[in-house]
Amino acid sequence: MASVCAASRLLSKRISTQYPVVDHEFDAVVVGAGGAGLRAAFGLSEAGFNTACVTKLFPTRSHTVAAQGGINAALGNMEGDDWRWHFYDTVKGSDWLGDQDAIHYMTEQAPAAVVELENFGMPFSRTEDGKIYQRAFGGQSLKFGKGGQAHRCCCVADRTGHSLLHTLYGRSLRYDTSYFVEYFALDLLMENGECKGVIALCMEDGSIHRFRSQNTVIATGGYGRTYFSCTSAHTSTGDGNAMVTRAGLPCQDLEFVQFHPTGIYGAGCLITEGCRGEGGILINSEGERFMERYAPNAKDLASRDVVSRSMTIEIREGRGVGPEKDHVYLQLHHLPPQQLATRLPGISETAMIFAGVDVTKEPIPVLPTVHYNMGGIPTNYKGQVITHTNGNDKVVPGLYACGEAACASVHGANRLGANSLLDLVVFGRACALTIAEEHKPDKGKIRWHRLRRDRTPSGSSGPVHITCLLHCSLWCLCCLPRRETVPPDAQCRRRVCGQPGQAEEGCDKMDDIYQSLDDIKTFDRGIVWNTDLVESLELQNLMLNAVQTIYSAEQRKESRGAHAREDFKDRVDEYDFSKPTQGQEKKPFEQHWRKHTMSYVDPKTGKVSLEYRPVIDHSLDEQDCAHIPPAIRSY
Amino acid sequence: MLSSVVAKRLVAGMCQAAWRPAVTGLVSCRAYRGDSPEDTRGDLIEIPLPPWEERPGEPADIKKKRLLYESRKRGMLENCILLSLFAKQYLNTMSEKQLLQYDRLINEPSNDWDIYYWATEAQPTPDIYQGEVMEMLKEFTKNHNHEQRLDAPSLEYLEKEIQ
């Protein structure tokens, strides 16, 4: 990497004259136009800020569109409800790794957020009396877990995600938000530890654009594509996390990755739990319905993390199917074809299209599949990005984050269904509100050094900081000795982490792959619509996410929520919560694991360093909503 | 005498029918949701997005490069895999007319799921998107050869084509 950087510095002068650099100035810049990004952009525009939204996809094509579930909110339309019960469910779901002040904020704001969306024009499904229809969803209960199933998921038929995007995008256009669509954000512009904007590549003409602003909001989504099998679109490449890492800031809790038990092997497309609800069963290489051993009562309908773990154990003990024995089968052909056709039509199509399997004759190859990233850029409950130094949280001026890219942390170690869309709208709005509070629009012009076109962007005269990575990629683009492409992601995506003994091996393999990234070359030499270049940049971003995930997972010697290890099966808290805490000695911070991981990477060497930050255990207002003390998590 | 509920449903049904093509048969949902509530499509009606526009001056090779990016980067995984494989097979041999049809098909609809439902014939394709390219996509989706479509293809195939 070092020799390449030296060469690139010589070339960078040439590059900056060859590559037009366009400067923009805005009151606020939002990176990403999914649910969270659009809500933030809309909120900022409405508050009078001159806002830019930089996105690599057309807004209604963001990954939020895949969301078909709904938004949780304690409106109480189906039965009496209280947001404090939703608060309890979320804290418990997070396995006490969630920050209770952020969870308090989210669950208390939820009803207002849903009503606000309704006022914007989102056509929530209605009951006969015209109130918003709310359905049941996993993990939601009444009366602090003692009152049975709660119905608090509001939806727009089965296209809640799409409706959210369509509504917010449409409304934001009335306020004159400037959208920069199909611009790939490259890096943050940092000066003296403050964020001054973002730099992006315009795909249409290959020009570089600098968006300078006092307020930058990152809403770039998750990084499912680091894994071989994930349910995410090919756009979930953790671009925001990587930008923050390259700026020398930490990411939080990246080891907490949620798995859905049944995604199609390889493709990763989600096979809904409804299949097992209709009678589908999971079988191993011996044709055995193995869930009977792991969950004698619930069998195939046990909770998601139990099913995922059981499938993983079967595979590891050699009872997997296929030539590599690396997945299991979901069998549906014992069900009547009529039932398959009427109640599970989507599944039959998906299985044929992506696995080439006729579900009336053959079983579907499935594997626990990455579904969501609980971790991300650490923020406080207001959406401001923070670092943790000398035992205190410190805000990074000018930088905000929301959505799956951020870690507030409301989901902690495990996310509940239908809380993710809620997270997007509440914290997208929170970022806009915080920015409006802290900075009035055009109050005091930013003093910029004037950058001449022929100066290298990374020259000492400018506040701009472009990483070596960008130069390397552009260099590859201009001066390729040979055209060779590294097979994209095939190795990088393979998951080797969190399993006994394999954890360290995984870290070593990851280091090798990281070094091999130096060999990356693009063959497409054009500057216009260069998909090859963008995918190579995304690969580099994925790599930064992957390396932090695997090291954080290797270090965390416990099982909590979605992070499960065979060699450390229990949660390690400051007290043993299975017994009364009175009389127990509190373990010091270094000796227990109820804490957030903060990971840093040196981009040149790929070396990860880890620090830890305590969980916030108090709510925003103890009088109004008492915090929930940790307990054993059982359902 | 109609009850108010039934009357409301009739009105809603008429309004819906006026605004979108008639849907016959079972509406396929990706997920099993039990009783799927009605969709009034109020947002699509009340909040129109700026209309999609052709790019008349765009040369064919640039259009193909743009459509390649736009085929590979979609809202959900199913479309990412389907359209990138489709683009690998057909994009470079499409005529100008076909390119225009494809451009409209993948860029005009606001809900990516709709493209998937039309390609899998779970819902009928609206007239404006019917044509050669839609037929090609539907045939391609059927996966007659029972291939395993595990992932979007890597871009190496383009390099081989250039050589």
GROMACS .gro file of N, CA, C and O in nm, chain A residues 204-298:
model
  380
  204GLU      N    1  -2.230   1.002  -1.365
  204GLU     CA    2  -2.268   1.036  -1.501
  204GLU      C    3  -2.153   1.092  -1.583
  204GLU      O    4  -2.146   1.069  -1.703
  205ASP      N    5  -2.065   1.169  -1.521
  205ASP     CA    6  -1.955   1.225  -1.600
  205ASP      C    7  -1.820   1.207  -1.535
  205ASP      O    8  -1.720   1.261  -1.582
  206GLY      N    9  -1.814   1.134  -1.424
  206GLY     CA   10  -1.685   1.106  -1.362
  206GLY      C   11  -1.624   1.223  -1.289
  206GLY      O   12  -1.508   1.218  -1.249
  207SER      N   13  -1.698   1.332  -1.268
  207SER     CA   14  -1.640   1.446  -1.197
  207SER      C   15  -1.648   1.423  -1.047
  207SER      O   16  -1.731   1.349  -0.998
  208ILE      N   17  -1.557   1.492  -0.977
  208ILE     CA   18  -1.556   1.482  -0.830
  208ILE      C   19  -1.630   1.604  -0.776
  208ILE      O   20  -1.608   1.716  -0.823
  209HIS      N   21  -1.715   1.582  -0.679
  209HIS     CA   22  -1.790   1.693  -0.621
  209HIS      C   23  -1.762   1.704  -0.473
  209HIS      O   24  -1.768   1.604  -0.401
  210ARG      N   25  -1.732   1.824  -0.428
  210ARG     CA   26  -1.712   1.847  -0.285
  210ARG      C   27  -1.834   1.920  -0.232
  210ARG      O   28  -1.869   2.026  -0.281
  211PHE      N   29  -1.897   1.859  -0.135
  211PHE     CA   30  -2.013   1.922  -0.073
  211PHE      C   31  -1.970   1.973   0.064
  211PHE      O   32  -1.948   1.895   0.156
  212ARG      N   33  -1.954   2.104   0.074
  212ARG     CA   34  -1.910   2.157   0.203
  212ARG      C   35  -2.030   2.200   0.283
  212ARG      O   36  -2.122   2.264   0.232
  213SER      N   37  -2.026   2.166   0.409
  213SER     CA   38  -2.140   2.198   0.493
  213SER      C   39  -2.101   2.189   0.639
  213SER      O   40  -2.013   2.112   0.674
  214GLN      N   41  -2.170   2.265   0.723
  214GLN     CA   42  -2.145   2.254   0.867
  214GLN      C   43  -2.208   2.128   0.924
  214GLN      O   44  -2.176   2.089   1.035
  215ASN      N   45  -2.302   2.071   0.850
  215ASN     CA   46  -2.377   1.958   0.904
  215ASN      C   47  -2.383   1.846   0.801
  215ASN      O   48  -2.436   1.865   0.693
  216THR      N   49  -2.328   1.732   0.838
  216THR     CA   50  -2.332   1.616   0.748
  216THR      C   51  -2.404   1.503   0.819
  216THR      O   52  -2.373   1.470   0.933
  217VAL      N   53  -2.502   1.444   0.751
  217VAL     CA   54  -2.575   1.333   0.810
  217VAL      C   55  -2.546   1.207   0.729
  217VAL      O   56  -2.563   1.208   0.607
  218ILE      N   57  -2.502   1.103   0.797
  218ILE     CA   58  -2.474   0.978   0.726
  218ILE      C   59  -2.591   0.882   0.745
  218ILE      O   60  -2.630   0.851   0.858
  219ALA      N   61  -2.648   0.837   0.634
  219ALA     CA   62  -2.761   0.743   0.642
  219ALA      C   63  -2.746   0.642   0.530
  219ALA      O   64  -2.834   0.626   0.446
  220THR      N   65  -2.632   0.574   0.532
  220THR     CA   66  -2.597   0.490   0.417
  220THR      C   67  -2.636   0.344   0.431
  220THR      O   68  -2.606   0.263   0.345
  221GLY      N   69  -2.699   0.307   0.542
  221GLY     CA   70  -2.747   0.170   0.553
  221GLY      C   71  -2.643   0.072   0.606
  221GLY      O   72  -2.539   0.111   0.655
  222GLY      N   73  -2.677  -0.055   0.594
  222GLY     CA   74  -2.595  -0.161   0.653
  222GLY      C   75  -2.491  -0.216   0.558
  222GLY      O   76  -2.467  -0.161   0.449
  223TYR      N   77  -2.428  -0.327   0.599
  223TYR     CA   78  -2.320  -0.384   0.520
  223TYR      C   79  -2.335  -0.534   0.508
  223TYR      O   80  -2.239  -0.609   0.517
  224GLY      N   81  -2.457  -0.581   0.479
  224GLY     CA   82  -2.483  -0.724   0.465
  224GLY      C   83  -2.394  -0.793   0.361
  224GLY      O   84  -2.359  -0.909   0.376
  225ARG      N   85  -2.352  -0.719   0.258
  225ARG     CA   86  -2.276  -0.782   0.150
  225ARG      C   87  -2.138  -0.831   0.191
  225ARG      O   88  -2.067  -0.890   0.110
  226THR      N   89  -2.095  -0.806   0.314
  226THR     CA   90  -1.967  -0.865   0.356
  226THR      C   91  -1.982  -1.016   0.371
  226THR      O   92  -1.882  -1.088   0.374
  227TYR      N   93  -2.103  -1.063   0.380
  227TYR     CA   94  -2.124  -1.206   0.404
  227TYR      C   95  -2.161  -1.278   0.275
  227TYR      O   96  -2.224  -1.223   0.187
  228PHE      N   97  -2.125  -1.405   0.268
  228PHE     CA   98  -2.153  -1.490   0.153
  228PHE      C   99  -2.303  -1.497   0.130
  228PHE      O  100  -2.350  -1.493   0.018
  229SER      N  101  -2.378  -1.506   0.236
  229SER     CA  102  -2.522  -1.520   0.224
  229SER      C  103  -2.589  -1.410   0.303
  229SER      O  104  -2.576  -1.404   0.424
  230CYS      N  105  -2.660  -1.321   0.234
  230CYS     CA  106  -2.731  -1.217   0.306
  230CYS      C  107  -2.858  -1.183   0.230
  230CYS      O  108  -2.869  -1.208   0.111
  231THR      N  109  -2.953  -1.125   0.301
  231THR     CA  110  -3.079  -1.093   0.237
  231THR      C  111  -3.076  -0.953   0.176
  231THR      O  112  -3.174  -0.910   0.117
  232SER      N  113  -2.963  -0.884   0.193
  232SER     CA  114  -2.957  -0.743   0.148
  232SER      C  115  -2.931  -0.732  -0.001
  232SER      O  116  -2.867  -0.818  -0.061
  233ALA      N  117  -2.974  -0.621  -0.056
  233ALA     CA  118  -2.944  -0.590  -0.195
  233ALA      C  119  -2.793  -0.568  -0.211
  233ALA      O  120  -2.722  -0.550  -0.113
  234HIS      N  121  -2.747  -0.563  -0.334
  234HIS     CA  122  -2.604  -0.546  -0.360
  234HIS      C  123  -2.556  -0.405  -0.332
  234HIS      O  124  -2.441  -0.371  -0.357
  235THR      N  125  -2.647  -0.324  -0.280
  235THR     CA  126  -2.611  -0.186  -0.250
  235THR      C  127  -2.571  -0.169  -0.103
  235THR      O  128  -2.521  -0.064  -0.065
  236SER      N  129  -2.595  -0.273  -0.020
  236SER     CA  130  -2.564  -0.260   0.122
  236SER      C  131  -2.417  -0.290   0.145
  236SER      O  132  -2.379  -0.401   0.177
  237THR      N  133  -2.335  -0.189   0.125
  237THR     CA  134  -2.191  -0.211   0.129
  237THR      C  135  -2.122  -0.129   0.236
  237THR      O  136  -2.002  -0.110   0.233
  238GLY      N  137  -2.199  -0.080   0.333
  238GLY     CA  138  -2.136  -0.013   0.447
  238GLY      C  139  -2.050   0.107   0.410
  238GLY      O  140  -1.946   0.129   0.471
  239ASP      N  141  -2.094   0.184   0.311
  239ASP     CA  142  -2.011   0.297   0.266
  239ASP      C  143  -1.991   0.399   0.377
  239ASP      O  144  -1.881   0.453   0.395
  240GLY      N  145  -2.098   0.427   0.454
  240GLY     CA  146  -2.087   0.527   0.561
  240GLY      C  147  -1.992   0.483   0.671
  240GLY      O  148  -1.907   0.560   0.718
  241ASN      N  149  -2.003   0.356   0.713
  241ASN     CA  150  -1.914   0.304   0.816
  241ASN      C  151  -1.769   0.317   0.772
  241ASN      O  152  -1.681   0.354   0.850
  242ALA      N  153  -1.744   0.287   0.645
  242ALA     CA  154  -1.607   0.292   0.594
  242ALA      C  155  -1.555   0.435   0.589
  242ALA      O  156  -1.440   0.462   0.624
  243MET      N  157  -1.642   0.528   0.551
  243MET     CA  158  -1.601   0.669   0.546
  243MET      C  159  -1.562   0.716   0.685
  243MET      O  160  -1.461   0.785   0.704
  244VAL      N  161  -1.640   0.678   0.782
  244VAL     CA  162  -1.614   0.717   0.920
  244VAL      C  163  -1.484   0.653   0.969
  244VAL      O  164  -1.403   0.718   1.035
  245THR      N  165  -1.462   0.527   0.934
  245THR     CA  166  -1.340   0.458   0.974
  245THR      C  167  -1.218   0.525   0.915
  245THR      O  168  -1.117   0.544   0.983
  246ARG      N  169  -1.226   0.561   0.787
  246ARG     CA  170  -1.112   0.626   0.724
  246ARG      C  171  -1.085   0.763   0.783
  246ARG      O  172  -0.974   0.814   0.777
  247ALA      N  173  -1.188   0.825   0.842
  247ALA     CA  174  -1.169   0.955   0.907
  247ALA      C  175  -1.112   0.939   1.046
  247ALA      O  176  -1.097   1.037   1.119
  248GLY      N  177  -1.081   0.816   1.085
  248GLY     CA  178  -1.020   0.792   1.215
  248GLY      C  179  -1.118   0.782   1.329
  248GLY      O  180  -1.081   0.785   1.446
  249LEU      N  181  -1.247   0.769   1.296
  249LEU     CA  182  -1.348   0.762   1.401
  249LEU      C  183  -1.388   0.616   1.422
  249LEU      O  184  -1.368   0.532   1.335
  250PRO      N  185  -1.446   0.586   1.538
  250PRO     CA  186  -1.480   0.445   1.565
  250PRO      C  187  -1.616   0.404   1.508
  250PRO      O  188  -1.701   0.488   1.482
  251CYS      N  189  -1.631   0.273   1.492
  251CYS     CA  190  -1.763   0.215   1.468
  251CYS      C  191  -1.798   0.133   1.592
  251CYS      O  192  -1.710   0.086   1.663
  252GLN      N  193  -1.925   0.114   1.617
  252GLN     CA  194  -1.968   0.051   1.741
  252GLN      C  195  -2.041  -0.079   1.716
  252GLN      O  196  -2.125  -0.087   1.628
  253ASP      N  197  -2.009  -0.182   1.798
  253ASP     CA  198  -2.085  -0.308   1.801
  253ASP      C  199  -2.101  -0.375   1.665
  253ASP      O  200  -2.207  -0.431   1.635
  254LEU      N  201  -1.997  -0.373   1.583
  254LEU     CA  202  -2.013  -0.432   1.450
  254LEU      C  203  -2.027  -0.584   1.455
  254LEU      O  204  -2.070  -0.646   1.359
  255GLU      N  205  -1.989  -0.646   1.570
  255GLU     CA  206  -1.999  -0.792   1.575
  255GLU      C  207  -2.143  -0.841   1.587
  255GLU      O  208  -2.169  -0.960   1.574
  256PHE      N  209  -2.237  -0.747   1.612
  256PHE     CA  210  -2.374  -0.790   1.629
  256PHE      C  211  -2.447  -0.786   1.496
  256PHE      O  212  -2.492  -0.684   1.449
  257VAL      N  213  -2.454  -0.903   1.435
  257VAL     CA  214  -2.514  -0.916   1.303
  257VAL      C  215  -2.631  -1.013   1.316
  257VAL      O  216  -2.614  -1.124   1.364
  258GLN      N  217  -2.748  -0.971   1.272
  258GLN     CA  218  -2.866  -1.055   1.291
  258GLN      C  219  -2.882  -1.152   1.175
  258GLN      O  220  -2.873  -1.114   1.059
  259PHE      N  221  -2.909  -1.277   1.209
  259PHE     CA  222  -2.929  -1.380   1.109
  259PHE      C  223  -3.075  -1.421   1.102
  259PHE      O  224  -3.141  -1.439   1.205
  260HIS      N  225  -3.123  -1.440   0.984
  260HIS     CA  226  -3.256  -1.497   0.967
  260HIS      C  227  -3.234  -1.644   0.933
  260HIS      O  228  -3.153  -1.675   0.846
  261PRO      N  229  -3.306  -1.737   0.996
  261PRO     CA  230  -3.273  -1.878   0.977
  261PRO      C  231  -3.281  -1.927   0.832
  261PRO      O  232  -3.200  -2.009   0.791
  262THR      N  233  -3.378  -1.879   0.756
  262THR     CA  234  -3.396  -1.942   0.625
  262THR      C  235  -3.385  -1.842   0.511
  262THR      O  236  -3.481  -1.775   0.473
  263GLY      N  237  -3.261  -1.836   0.456
  263GLY     CA  238  -3.244  -1.763   0.332
  263GLY      C  239  -3.199  -1.865   0.231
  263GLY      O  240  -3.133  -1.963   0.267
  264ILE      N  241  -3.232  -1.845   0.105
  264ILE     CA  242  -3.191  -1.943   0.003
  264ILE      C  243  -3.039  -1.951   0.000
  264ILE      O  244  -2.972  -1.848  -0.007
  265TYR      N  245  -2.987  -2.070   0.001
  265TYR     CA  246  -2.843  -2.090  -0.001
  265TYR      C  247  -2.782  -2.022  -0.122
  265TYR      O  248  -2.823  -2.043  -0.234
  266GLY      N  249  -2.685  -1.938  -0.099
  266GLY     CA  250  -2.617  -1.870  -0.209
  266GLY      C  251  -2.683  -1.738  -0.241
  266GLY      O  252  -2.628  -1.633  -0.213
  267ALA      N  253  -2.802  -1.744  -0.297
  267ALA     CA  254  -2.868  -1.619  -0.335
  267ALA      C  255  -2.899  -1.534  -0.214
  267ALA      O  256  -2.882  -1.412  -0.216
  268GLY      N  257  -2.945  -1.598  -0.106
  268GLY     CA  258  -2.972  -1.524   0.016
  268GLY      C  259  -3.114  -1.471   0.026
  268GLY      O  260  -3.151  -1.413   0.127
  269CYS      N  261  -3.197  -1.493  -0.075
  269CYS     CA  262  -3.333  -1.439  -0.070
  269CYS      C  263  -3.407  -1.500   0.048
  269CYS      O  264  -3.396  -1.618   0.076
  270LEU      N  265  -3.482  -1.415   0.113
  270LEU     CA  266  -3.548  -1.456   0.236
  270LEU      C  267  -3.661  -1.555   0.209
  270LEU      O  268  -3.745  -1.533   0.124
  271ILE      N  269  -3.666  -1.665   0.285
  271ILE     CA  270  -3.780  -1.756   0.283
  271ILE      C  271  -3.849  -1.735   0.416
  271ILE      O  272  -3.795  -1.762   0.522
  272THR      N  273  -3.970  -1.684   0.408
  272THR     CA  274  -4.037  -1.638   0.528
  272THR      C  275  -4.064  -1.749   0.630
  272THR      O  276  -4.076  -1.866   0.596
  273GLU      N  277  -4.076  -1.707   0.754
  273GLU     CA  278  -4.109  -1.800   0.862
  273GLU      C  279  -4.243  -1.866   0.839
  273GLU      O  280  -4.271  -1.973   0.894
  274GLY      N  281  -4.327  -1.803   0.760
  274GLY     CA  282  -4.459  -1.857   0.729
  274GLY      C  283  -4.454  -1.997   0.669
  274GLY      O  284  -4.547  -2.075   0.685
  275CYS      N  285  -4.343  -2.029   0.600
  275CYS     CA  286  -4.329  -2.163   0.543
  275CYS      C  287  -4.332  -2.268   0.652
  275CYS      O  288  -4.397  -2.372   0.640
  276ARG      N  289  -4.256  -2.240   0.757
  276ARG     CA  290  -4.251  -2.335   0.867
  276ARG      C  291  -4.384  -2.332   0.942
  276ARG      O  292  -4.430  -2.431   0.995
  277GLY      N  293  -4.447  -2.214   0.941
  277GLY     CA  294  -4.580  -2.202   1.003
  277GLY      C  295  -4.682  -2.288   0.931
  277GLY      O  296  -4.776  -2.341   0.991
  278GLU      N  297  -4.664  -2.307   0.801
  278GLU     CA  298  -4.758  -2.388   0.724
  278GLU      C  299  -4.724  -2.536   0.727
  278GLU      O  300  -4.794  -2.617   0.667
  279GLY      N  301  -4.612  -2.571   0.792
  279GLY     CA  302  -4.578  -2.713   0.803
  279GLY      C  303  -4.447  -2.752   0.739
  279GLY      O  304  -4.411  -2.870   0.738
  280GLY      N  305  -4.374  -2.655   0.684
  280GLY     CA  306  -4.245  -2.688   0.626
  280GLY      C  307  -4.148  -2.732   0.735
  280GLY      O  308  -4.156  -2.685   0.848
  281ILE      N  309  -4.055  -2.824   0.702
  281ILE     CA  310  -3.960  -2.870   0.804
  281ILE      C  311  -3.817  -2.862   0.753
  281ILE      O  312  -3.792  -2.869   0.633
  282LEU      N  313  -3.725  -2.846   0.850
  282LEU     CA  314  -3.583  -2.840   0.816
  282LEU      C  315  -3.524  -2.979   0.831
  282LEU      O  316  -3.543  -3.044   0.934
  283ILE      N  317  -3.451  -3.024   0.728
  283ILE     CA  318  -3.390  -3.156   0.740
  283ILE      C  319  -3.241  -3.151   0.707
  283ILE      O  320  -3.195  -3.066   0.631
  284ASN      N  321  -3.167  -3.247   0.763
  284ASN     CA  322  -3.022  -3.252   0.742
  284ASN      C  323  -2.988  -3.360   0.639
  284ASN      O  324  -3.077  -3.414   0.573
  285SER      N  325  -2.858  -3.395   0.629
  285SER     CA  326  -2.816  -3.490   0.526
  285SER      C  327  -2.872  -3.630   0.550
  285SER      O  328  -2.881  -3.711   0.459
  286GLU      N  329  -2.911  -3.656   0.677
  286GLU     CA  330  -2.966  -3.789   0.705
  286GLU      C  331  -3.117  -3.792   0.690
  286GLU      O  332  -3.182  -3.890   0.726
  287GLY      N  333  -3.172  -3.684   0.640
  287GLY     CA  334  -3.316  -3.679   0.621
  287GLY      C  335  -3.392  -3.661   0.751
  287GLY      O  336  -3.514  -3.682   0.758
  288GLU      N  337  -3.317  -3.622   0.858
  288GLU     CA  338  -3.379  -3.611   0.989
  288GLU      C  339  -3.434  -3.471   1.013
  288GLU      O  340  -3.375  -3.372   0.972
  289ARG      N  341  -3.549  -3.464   1.078
  289ARG     CA  342  -3.606  -3.335   1.118
  289ARG      C  343  -3.536  -3.293   1.246
  289ARG      O  344  -3.584  -3.315   1.356
  290PHE      N  345  -3.418  -3.232   1.231
  290PHE     CA  346  -3.329  -3.213   1.345
  290PHE      C  347  -3.380  -3.115   1.450
  290PHE      O  348  -3.335  -3.119   1.565
  291MET      N  349  -3.474  -3.029   1.417
  291MET     CA  350  -3.522  -2.932   1.516
  291MET      C  351  -3.591  -3.002   1.633
  291MET      O  352  -3.605  -2.945   1.740
  292GLU      N  353  -3.634  -3.128   1.611
  292GLU     CA  354  -3.698  -3.201   1.721
  292GLU      C  355  -3.602  -3.222   1.836
  292GLU      O  356  -3.642  -3.233   1.951
  293ARG      N  357  -3.472  -3.228   1.803
  293ARG     CA  358  -3.373  -3.248   1.908
  293ARG      C  359  -3.343  -3.119   1.982
  293ARG      O  360  -3.317  -3.118   2.101
  294TYR      N  361  -3.341  -3.008   1.911
  294TYR     CA  362  -3.299  -2.882   1.971
  294TYR      C  363  -3.413  -2.811   2.042
  294TYR      O  364  -3.391  -2.739   2.138
  295ALA      N  365  -3.534  -2.826   1.990
  295ALA     CA  366  -3.649  -2.758   2.050
  295ALA      C  367  -3.765  -2.855   2.046
  295ALA      O  368  -3.850  -2.849   1.956
  296PRO      N  369  -3.770  -2.947   2.143
  296PRO     CA  370  -3.870  -3.055   2.136
  296PRO      C  371  -4.014  -3.006   2.126
  296PRO      O  372  -4.096  -3.072   2.065
  297ASN      N  373  -4.042  -2.888   2.186
  297ASN     CA  374  -4.180  -2.840   2.182
  297ASN      C  375  -4.207  -2.758   2.057
  297ASN      O  376  -4.296  -2.788   1.978
  298ALA      N  377  -4.131  -2.650   2.042
  298ALA     CA  378  -4.158  -2.560   1.930
  298ALA      C  379  -4.110  -2.617   1.798
  298ALA      O  380  -4.160  -2.581   1.692
   0.00000   0.00000   0.00000
